[in-house]
Coordinates of C-alpha atoms and ligand atoms in Angstrom, one line a residue:
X1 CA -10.5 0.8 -37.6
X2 CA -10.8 4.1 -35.6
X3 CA -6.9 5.3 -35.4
X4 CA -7.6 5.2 -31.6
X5 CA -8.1 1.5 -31.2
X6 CA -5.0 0.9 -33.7
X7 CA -2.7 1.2 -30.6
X8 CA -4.2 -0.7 -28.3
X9 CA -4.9 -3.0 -30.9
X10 CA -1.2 -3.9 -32.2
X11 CA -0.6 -4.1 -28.3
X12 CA -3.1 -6.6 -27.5
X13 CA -1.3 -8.7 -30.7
X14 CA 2.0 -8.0 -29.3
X15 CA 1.0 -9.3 -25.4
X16 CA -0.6 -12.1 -27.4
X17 CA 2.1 -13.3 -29.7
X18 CA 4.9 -13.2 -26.2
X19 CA 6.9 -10.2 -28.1
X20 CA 5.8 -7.7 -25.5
X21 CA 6.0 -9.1 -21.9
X22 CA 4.9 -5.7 -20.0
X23 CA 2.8 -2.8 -21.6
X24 CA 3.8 0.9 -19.9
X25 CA 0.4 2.8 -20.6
X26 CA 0.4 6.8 -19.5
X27 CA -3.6 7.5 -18.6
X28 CA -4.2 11.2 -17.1
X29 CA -6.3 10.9 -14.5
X30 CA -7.9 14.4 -15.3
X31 CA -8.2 13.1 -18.6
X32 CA -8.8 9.8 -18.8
X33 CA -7.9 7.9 -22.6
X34 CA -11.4 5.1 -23.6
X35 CA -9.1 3.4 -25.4
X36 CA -6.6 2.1 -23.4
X37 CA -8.9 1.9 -20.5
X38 CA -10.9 -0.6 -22.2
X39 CA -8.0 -2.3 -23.7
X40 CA -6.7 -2.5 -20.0
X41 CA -10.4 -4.4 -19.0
X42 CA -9.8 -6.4 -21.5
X43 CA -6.2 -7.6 -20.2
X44 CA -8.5 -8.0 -16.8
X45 CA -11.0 -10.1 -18.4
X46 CA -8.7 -12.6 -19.9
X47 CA -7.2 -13.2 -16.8
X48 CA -4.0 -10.8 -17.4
X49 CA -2.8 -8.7 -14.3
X50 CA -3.2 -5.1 -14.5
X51 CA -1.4 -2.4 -12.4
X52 CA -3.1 0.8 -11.6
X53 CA -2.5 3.9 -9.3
X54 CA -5.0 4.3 -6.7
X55 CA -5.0 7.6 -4.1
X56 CA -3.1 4.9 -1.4
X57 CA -0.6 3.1 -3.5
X58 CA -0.3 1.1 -6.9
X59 CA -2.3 -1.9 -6.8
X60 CA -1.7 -4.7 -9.0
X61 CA -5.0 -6.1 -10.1
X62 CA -6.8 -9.3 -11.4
X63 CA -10.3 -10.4 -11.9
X64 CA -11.4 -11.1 -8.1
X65 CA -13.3 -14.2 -9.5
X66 CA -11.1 -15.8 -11.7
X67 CA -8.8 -17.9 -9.9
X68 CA -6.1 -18.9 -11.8
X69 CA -5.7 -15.0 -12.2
X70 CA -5.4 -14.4 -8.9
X71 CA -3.2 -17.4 -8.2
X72 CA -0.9 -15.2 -10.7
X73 CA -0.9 -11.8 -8.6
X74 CA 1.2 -14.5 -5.7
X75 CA 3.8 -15.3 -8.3
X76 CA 4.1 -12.0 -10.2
X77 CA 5.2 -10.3 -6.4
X78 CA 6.6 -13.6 -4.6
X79 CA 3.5 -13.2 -1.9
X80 CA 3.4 -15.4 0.8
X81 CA 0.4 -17.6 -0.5
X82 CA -1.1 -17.3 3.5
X83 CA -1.4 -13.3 3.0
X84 CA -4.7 -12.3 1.5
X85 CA -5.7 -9.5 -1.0
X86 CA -8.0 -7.1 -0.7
X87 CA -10.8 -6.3 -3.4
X88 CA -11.6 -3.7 -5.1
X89 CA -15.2 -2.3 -5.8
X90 CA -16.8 1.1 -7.2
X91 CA -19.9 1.9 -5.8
X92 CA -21.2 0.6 -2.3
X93 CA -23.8 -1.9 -3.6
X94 CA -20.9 -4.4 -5.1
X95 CA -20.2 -5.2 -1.6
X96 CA -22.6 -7.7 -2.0
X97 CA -21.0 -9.3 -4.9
X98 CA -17.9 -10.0 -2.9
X99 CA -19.4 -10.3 0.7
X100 CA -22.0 -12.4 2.7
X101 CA -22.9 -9.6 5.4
X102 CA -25.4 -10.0 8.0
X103 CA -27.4 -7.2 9.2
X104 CA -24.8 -5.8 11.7
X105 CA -22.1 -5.5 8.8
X106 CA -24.7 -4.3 6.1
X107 CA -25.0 -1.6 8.9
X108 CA -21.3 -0.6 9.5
X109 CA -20.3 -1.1 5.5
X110 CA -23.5 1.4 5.0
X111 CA -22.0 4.0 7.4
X112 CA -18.3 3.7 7.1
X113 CA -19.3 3.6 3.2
X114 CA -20.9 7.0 3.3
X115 CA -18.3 8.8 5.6
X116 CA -15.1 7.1 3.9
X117 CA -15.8 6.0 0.5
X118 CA -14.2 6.5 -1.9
X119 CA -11.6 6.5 0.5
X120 CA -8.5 4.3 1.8
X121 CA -10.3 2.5 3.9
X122 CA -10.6 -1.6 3.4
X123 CA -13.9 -3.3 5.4
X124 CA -12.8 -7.0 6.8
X125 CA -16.4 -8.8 6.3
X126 CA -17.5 -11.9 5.6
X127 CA -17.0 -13.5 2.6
X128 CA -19.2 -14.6 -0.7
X129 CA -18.8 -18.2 -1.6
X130 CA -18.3 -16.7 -5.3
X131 CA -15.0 -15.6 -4.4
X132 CA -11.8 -18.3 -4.7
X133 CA -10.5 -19.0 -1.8
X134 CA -7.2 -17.4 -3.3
X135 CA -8.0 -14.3 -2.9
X136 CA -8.3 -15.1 1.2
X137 CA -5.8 -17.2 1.2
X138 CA -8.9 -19.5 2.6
X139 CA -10.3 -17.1 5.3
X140 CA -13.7 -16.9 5.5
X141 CA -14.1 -13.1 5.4
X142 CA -12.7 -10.9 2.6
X143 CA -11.1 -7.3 2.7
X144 CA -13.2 -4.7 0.5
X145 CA -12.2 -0.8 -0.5
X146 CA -13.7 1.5 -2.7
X147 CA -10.7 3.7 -4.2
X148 CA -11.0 7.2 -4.7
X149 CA -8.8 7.1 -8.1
X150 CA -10.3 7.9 -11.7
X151 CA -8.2 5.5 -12.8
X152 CA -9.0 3.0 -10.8
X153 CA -12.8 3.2 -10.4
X154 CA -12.7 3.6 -14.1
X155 CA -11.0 0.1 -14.3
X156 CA -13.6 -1.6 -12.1
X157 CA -16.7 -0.1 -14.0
X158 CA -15.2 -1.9 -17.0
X159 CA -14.4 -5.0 -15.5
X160 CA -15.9 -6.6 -12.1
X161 CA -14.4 -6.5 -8.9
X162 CA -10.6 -6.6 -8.6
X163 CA -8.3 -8.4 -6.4
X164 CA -5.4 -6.4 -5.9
X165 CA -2.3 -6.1 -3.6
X166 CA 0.1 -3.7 -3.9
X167 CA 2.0 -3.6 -6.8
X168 CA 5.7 -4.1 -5.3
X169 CA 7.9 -7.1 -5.3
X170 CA 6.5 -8.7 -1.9
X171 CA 8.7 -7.2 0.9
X172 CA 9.9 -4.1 -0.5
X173 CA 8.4 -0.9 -0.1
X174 CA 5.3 -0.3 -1.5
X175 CA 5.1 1.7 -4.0
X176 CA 3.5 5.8 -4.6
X177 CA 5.0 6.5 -8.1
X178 CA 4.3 4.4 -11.3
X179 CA 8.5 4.3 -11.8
X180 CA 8.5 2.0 -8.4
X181 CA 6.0 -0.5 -10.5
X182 CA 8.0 -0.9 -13.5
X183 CA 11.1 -1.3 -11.3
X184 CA 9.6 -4.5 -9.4
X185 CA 7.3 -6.0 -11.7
X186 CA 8.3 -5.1 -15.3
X187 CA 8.2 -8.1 -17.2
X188 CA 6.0 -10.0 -14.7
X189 CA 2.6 -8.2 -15.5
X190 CA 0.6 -7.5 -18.7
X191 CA 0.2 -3.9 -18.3
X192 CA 1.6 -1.6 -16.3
X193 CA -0.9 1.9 -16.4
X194 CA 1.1 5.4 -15.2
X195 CA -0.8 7.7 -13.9
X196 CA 1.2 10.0 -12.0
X197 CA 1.9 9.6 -7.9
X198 CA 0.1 8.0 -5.2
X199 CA -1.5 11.3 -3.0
X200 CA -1.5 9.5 0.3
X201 CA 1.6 7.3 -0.2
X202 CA 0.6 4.4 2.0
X203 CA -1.9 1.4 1.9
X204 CA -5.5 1.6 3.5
X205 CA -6.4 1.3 7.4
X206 CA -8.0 -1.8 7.5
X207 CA -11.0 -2.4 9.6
X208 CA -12.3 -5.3 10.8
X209 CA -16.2 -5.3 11.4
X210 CA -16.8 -8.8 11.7
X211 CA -16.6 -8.6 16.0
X212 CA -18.2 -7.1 18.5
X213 CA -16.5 -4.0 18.4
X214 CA -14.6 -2.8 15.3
X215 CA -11.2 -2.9 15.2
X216 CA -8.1 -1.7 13.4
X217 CA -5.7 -4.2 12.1
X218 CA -3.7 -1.7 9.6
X219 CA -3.4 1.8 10.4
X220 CA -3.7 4.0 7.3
X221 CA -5.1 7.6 6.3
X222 CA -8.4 7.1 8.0
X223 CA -8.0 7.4 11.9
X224 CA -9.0 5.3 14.6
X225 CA -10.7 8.4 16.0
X226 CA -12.5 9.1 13.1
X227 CA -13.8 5.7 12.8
X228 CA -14.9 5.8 16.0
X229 CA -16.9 8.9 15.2
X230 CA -19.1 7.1 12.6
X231 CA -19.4 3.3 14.7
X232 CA -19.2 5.0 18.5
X233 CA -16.1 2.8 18.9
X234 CA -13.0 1.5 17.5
X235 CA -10.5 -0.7 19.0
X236 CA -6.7 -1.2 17.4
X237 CA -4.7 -3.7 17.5
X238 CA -1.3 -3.7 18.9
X239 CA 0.5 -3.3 15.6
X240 CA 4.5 -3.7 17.5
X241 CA 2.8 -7.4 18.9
X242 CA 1.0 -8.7 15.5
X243 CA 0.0 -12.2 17.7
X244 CA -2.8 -12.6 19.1
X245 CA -2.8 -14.8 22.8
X246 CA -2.8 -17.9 21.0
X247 CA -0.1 -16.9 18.5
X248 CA -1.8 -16.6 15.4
X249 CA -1.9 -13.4 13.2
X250 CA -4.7 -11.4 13.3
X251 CA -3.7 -9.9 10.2
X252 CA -2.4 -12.2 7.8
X253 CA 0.7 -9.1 6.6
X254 CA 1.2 -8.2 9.6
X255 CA 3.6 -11.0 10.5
X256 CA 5.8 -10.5 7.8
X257 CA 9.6 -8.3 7.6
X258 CA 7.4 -5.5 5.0
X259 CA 8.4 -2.6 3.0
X260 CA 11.8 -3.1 3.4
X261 CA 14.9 -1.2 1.2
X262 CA 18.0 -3.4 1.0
X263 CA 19.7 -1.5 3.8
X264 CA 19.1 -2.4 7.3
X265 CA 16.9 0.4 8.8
X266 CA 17.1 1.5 12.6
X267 CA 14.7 4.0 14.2
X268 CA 15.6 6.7 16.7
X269 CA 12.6 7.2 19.3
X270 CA 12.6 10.1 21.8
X271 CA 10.6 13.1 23.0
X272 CA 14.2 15.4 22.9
X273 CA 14.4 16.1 19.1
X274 CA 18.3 17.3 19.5
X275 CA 19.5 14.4 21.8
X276 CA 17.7 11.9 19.2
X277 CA 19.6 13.7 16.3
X278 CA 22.6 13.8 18.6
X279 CA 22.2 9.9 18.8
X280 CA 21.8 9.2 15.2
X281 CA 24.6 11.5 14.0
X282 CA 27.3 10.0 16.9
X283 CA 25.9 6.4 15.2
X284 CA 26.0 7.4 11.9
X285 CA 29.8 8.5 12.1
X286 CA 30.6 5.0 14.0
X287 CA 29.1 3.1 11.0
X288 CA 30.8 5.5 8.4
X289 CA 34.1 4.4 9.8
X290 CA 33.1 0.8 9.7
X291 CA 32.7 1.9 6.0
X292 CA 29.2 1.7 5.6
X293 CA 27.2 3.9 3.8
X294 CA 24.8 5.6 6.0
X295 CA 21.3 7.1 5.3
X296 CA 19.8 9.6 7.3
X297 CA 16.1 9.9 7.2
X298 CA 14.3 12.8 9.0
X299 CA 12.4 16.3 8.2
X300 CA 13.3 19.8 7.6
X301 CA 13.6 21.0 10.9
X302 CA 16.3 17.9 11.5
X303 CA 18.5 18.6 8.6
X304 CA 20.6 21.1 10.4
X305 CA 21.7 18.4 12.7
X306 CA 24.0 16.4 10.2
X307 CA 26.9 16.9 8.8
X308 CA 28.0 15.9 4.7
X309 CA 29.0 12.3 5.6
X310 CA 25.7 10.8 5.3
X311 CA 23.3 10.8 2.8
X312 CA 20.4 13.0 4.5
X313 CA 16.7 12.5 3.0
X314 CA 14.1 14.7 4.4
X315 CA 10.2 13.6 4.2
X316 CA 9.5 17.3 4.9
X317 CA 8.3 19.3 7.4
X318 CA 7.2 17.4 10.7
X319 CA 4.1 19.7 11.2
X320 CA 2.8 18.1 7.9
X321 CA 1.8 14.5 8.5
X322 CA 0.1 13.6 5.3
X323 CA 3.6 15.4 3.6
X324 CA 5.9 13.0 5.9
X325 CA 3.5 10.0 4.9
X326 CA 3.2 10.5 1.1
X327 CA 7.1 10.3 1.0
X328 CA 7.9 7.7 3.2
X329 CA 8.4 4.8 0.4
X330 CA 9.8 6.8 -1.8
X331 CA 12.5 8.0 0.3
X332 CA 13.2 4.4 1.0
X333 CA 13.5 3.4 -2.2
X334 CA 15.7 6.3 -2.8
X335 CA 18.4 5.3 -0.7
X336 CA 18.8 2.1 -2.2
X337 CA 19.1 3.8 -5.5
X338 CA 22.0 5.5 -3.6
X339 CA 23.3 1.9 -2.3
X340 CA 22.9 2.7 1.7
X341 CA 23.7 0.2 3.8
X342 CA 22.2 1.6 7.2
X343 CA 19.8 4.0 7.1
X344 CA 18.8 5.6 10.7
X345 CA 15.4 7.2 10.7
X346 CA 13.6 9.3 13.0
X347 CA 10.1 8.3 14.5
X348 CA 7.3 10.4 14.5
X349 CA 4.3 10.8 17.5
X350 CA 2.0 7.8 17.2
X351 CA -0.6 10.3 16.7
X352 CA -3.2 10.4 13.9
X353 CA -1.8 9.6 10.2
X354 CA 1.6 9.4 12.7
X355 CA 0.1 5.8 13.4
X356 CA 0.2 4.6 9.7
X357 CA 3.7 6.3 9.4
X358 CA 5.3 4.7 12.4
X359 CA 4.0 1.0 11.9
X360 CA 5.1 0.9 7.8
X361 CA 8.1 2.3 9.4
X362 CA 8.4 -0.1 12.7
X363 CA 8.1 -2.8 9.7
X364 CA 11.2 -1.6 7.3
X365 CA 12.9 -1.9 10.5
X366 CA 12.3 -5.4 11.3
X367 CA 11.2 -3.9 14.8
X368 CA 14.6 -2.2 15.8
X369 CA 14.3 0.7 17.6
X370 CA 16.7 2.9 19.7
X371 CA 15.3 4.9 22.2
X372 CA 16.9 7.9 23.6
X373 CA 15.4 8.9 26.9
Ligands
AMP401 P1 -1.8 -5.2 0.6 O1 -2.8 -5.4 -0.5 O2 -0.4 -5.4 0.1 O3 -2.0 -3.8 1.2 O4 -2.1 -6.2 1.7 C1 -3.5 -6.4 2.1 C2 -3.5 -6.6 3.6 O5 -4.9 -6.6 4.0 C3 -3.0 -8.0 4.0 O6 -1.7 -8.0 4.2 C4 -3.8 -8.2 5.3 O7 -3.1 -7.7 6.4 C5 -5.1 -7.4 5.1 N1 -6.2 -8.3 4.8 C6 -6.7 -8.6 3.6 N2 -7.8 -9.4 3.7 C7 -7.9 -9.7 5.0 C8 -8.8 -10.5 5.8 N3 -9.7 -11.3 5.3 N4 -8.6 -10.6 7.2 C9 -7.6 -9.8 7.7 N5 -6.7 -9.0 7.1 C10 -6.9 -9.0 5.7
MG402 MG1 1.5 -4.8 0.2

């Protein structure tokens, strides 16, 4: 046996003998390890779950055809069974492995392909009757991204396409950093692959194509205005009303309380930066003497404004969007870590990546906003 198959040889016998629940595997993504990737493909291919980094978030994977797999992803993160995954291909052409398109979405995935992908971008088509209803959660169209991780297109060259949510325990925050993985969902997948942080931080924009005119029912790292650019138009939906007229979600996630720390999380709105700060630090001191433990969440160029009775997390500086997004969950995780009760956060401009930000955001916060005009 060639010594680099020994190890992911005595860990396949491990998984299989139920002495080894979840396997941690480091892959460099500069320098990716055949071994263990194939070893992973394997775990795939017998119907294990798989959780990989992507350039959004960690995604916990399973064979999008096998259903019983997939059925597993729902109980691995306690997902509502009525909020679908997305799949997971690597070049443009597997689309039509997962998808029925007609000639108007062969048309946009061939364009937004080409401009986005490999990108964090998810397509809302219609479906293939060769994928379980599982995986839709019995819609009849299907979400489809093509990641732009090594790691991850890797995984789907050795397997076939991949169902995969996020790889958090359903209702926390999502997670950028391989750590946030093995916190949720060690012992409830077969492996768990590091390989290193997240670059954008937060899940795709997802599209939906399947209408007359395009239209937004995630924000993410790819704009609304940018999309626009490549289909002449792009509609949004109204992320703080996730209803359509006759009640029902238009996207499935979008109903739920998401991405949630354990403390209750309040945004301050406002175009005055100082009198929003002022706000949050006269709060802050009225829940510290309730005893609470109170979070603040802003940027550098807030820090100034509170004093030492708070824990104070800064995403960075606010002329940096991408900066403020890529540290958004992990901030929120952190002040859990620190056992905040209340953590008061500052919005950001809807503007740009500032959309993705403020609806993960708007979500923590079960909606609750303070606005300081
Ligand atoms: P996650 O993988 O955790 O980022 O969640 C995937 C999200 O994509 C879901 O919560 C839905 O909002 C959205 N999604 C996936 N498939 C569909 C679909 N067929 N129609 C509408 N939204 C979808
Ligand atoms: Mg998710």
């Amino acid at each position: 046996m060639r010594p680099e198959d020994l190890e992911t040889n005595m860990l396949r016998q491990q998984i299989l003998s139920g002495d080894l629940k979840t396997v941690v595997l480091d892959i460099d993504p500069d320098n990716i390890d055949v071994a263990r990737m194939k070893f992973c493909a394997d775990v795939i291919s017998r119907g294990g779950l798989v959780c990989f980094p992507t350039e959004t978030v960690y995604g916990l994977g399973a064979d999008a055809f096998n259903e019983a797999a997939v059925e597993n992803i729902f109980a691995a993160k306690g997902r509502p069974s009525d909020n679908p995954l997305i799949v997971h291909i690597c070049d443009t052409d597997m689309t039509e492995q997962v998808a029925s398109l007609n000639d108007a979405q062969r048309a946009a995935v061939q364009k937004l392909g080409e401009a986005f992908w490999p990108g964090p971008l998810t397509v809302i088509v219609n479906k293939s009757p060769a994928i379980p209803a599982a995986v839709t959660c019995g819609l009849d169209t299907v979400g489809v991204r093509m990641p732009d991780h090594p790691v991850a297109r890797e995984l789907i060259r050795l397997s076939r396409p991949i169902a995969a949510p996020s790889a958090n325990l359903s209702g926390r925050p999502s997670p950028s950093r391989a750590r946030h993985v093995q916190e949720d969902l060690c012992g409830r997948v077969d492996v768990i692959i590091s390989g290193g942080d997240a670059r954008v931080g937060v899940e795709s924009t997802v599209l939906d194509v399947t209408g007359e005119v395009p239209v937004i029912l995630r924000p993410g790292a790819v704009t609304r205005e940018e999309i626009a650019e490549v289909l002449g138009a792009c509609d949004e939906a109204d992320w703080k009303k996730p209803a359509d007229v006759d009640g029902k979600p238009r996207s499935p996630g979008m109903k739920y309380r998401h991405y949630s720390p354990k403390a209750e999380v309040v945004i301050y709105d406002g175009s005055d930066p100082a009198e929003r700060r002022a706000a949050m630090a006269r709060d802050g001191n009225e829940y510290a003497a309730r005893g609470l433990n109170v979070g603040i969440l802003t940027t550098d160029e807030g820090l100034e404004a509170f004093g030492d009775g708070f824990a104070v997390l800064t995403l960075g500086s606010s002329r940096n969007l991408p900066e403020l997004t890529h540290s958004l969950f992990a901030r929120l995780r952190e002040f859990d870590e620190r056992k905040t009760d209340v953590v008061l956060a500052e919005a950001i401009p809807e503007e740009g990546m500032g959309d993705a930000f403020m609806n993960r955001l708007y979500r923590a916060a079960g909606g609750t906003v303070v606005d300081i005009r």
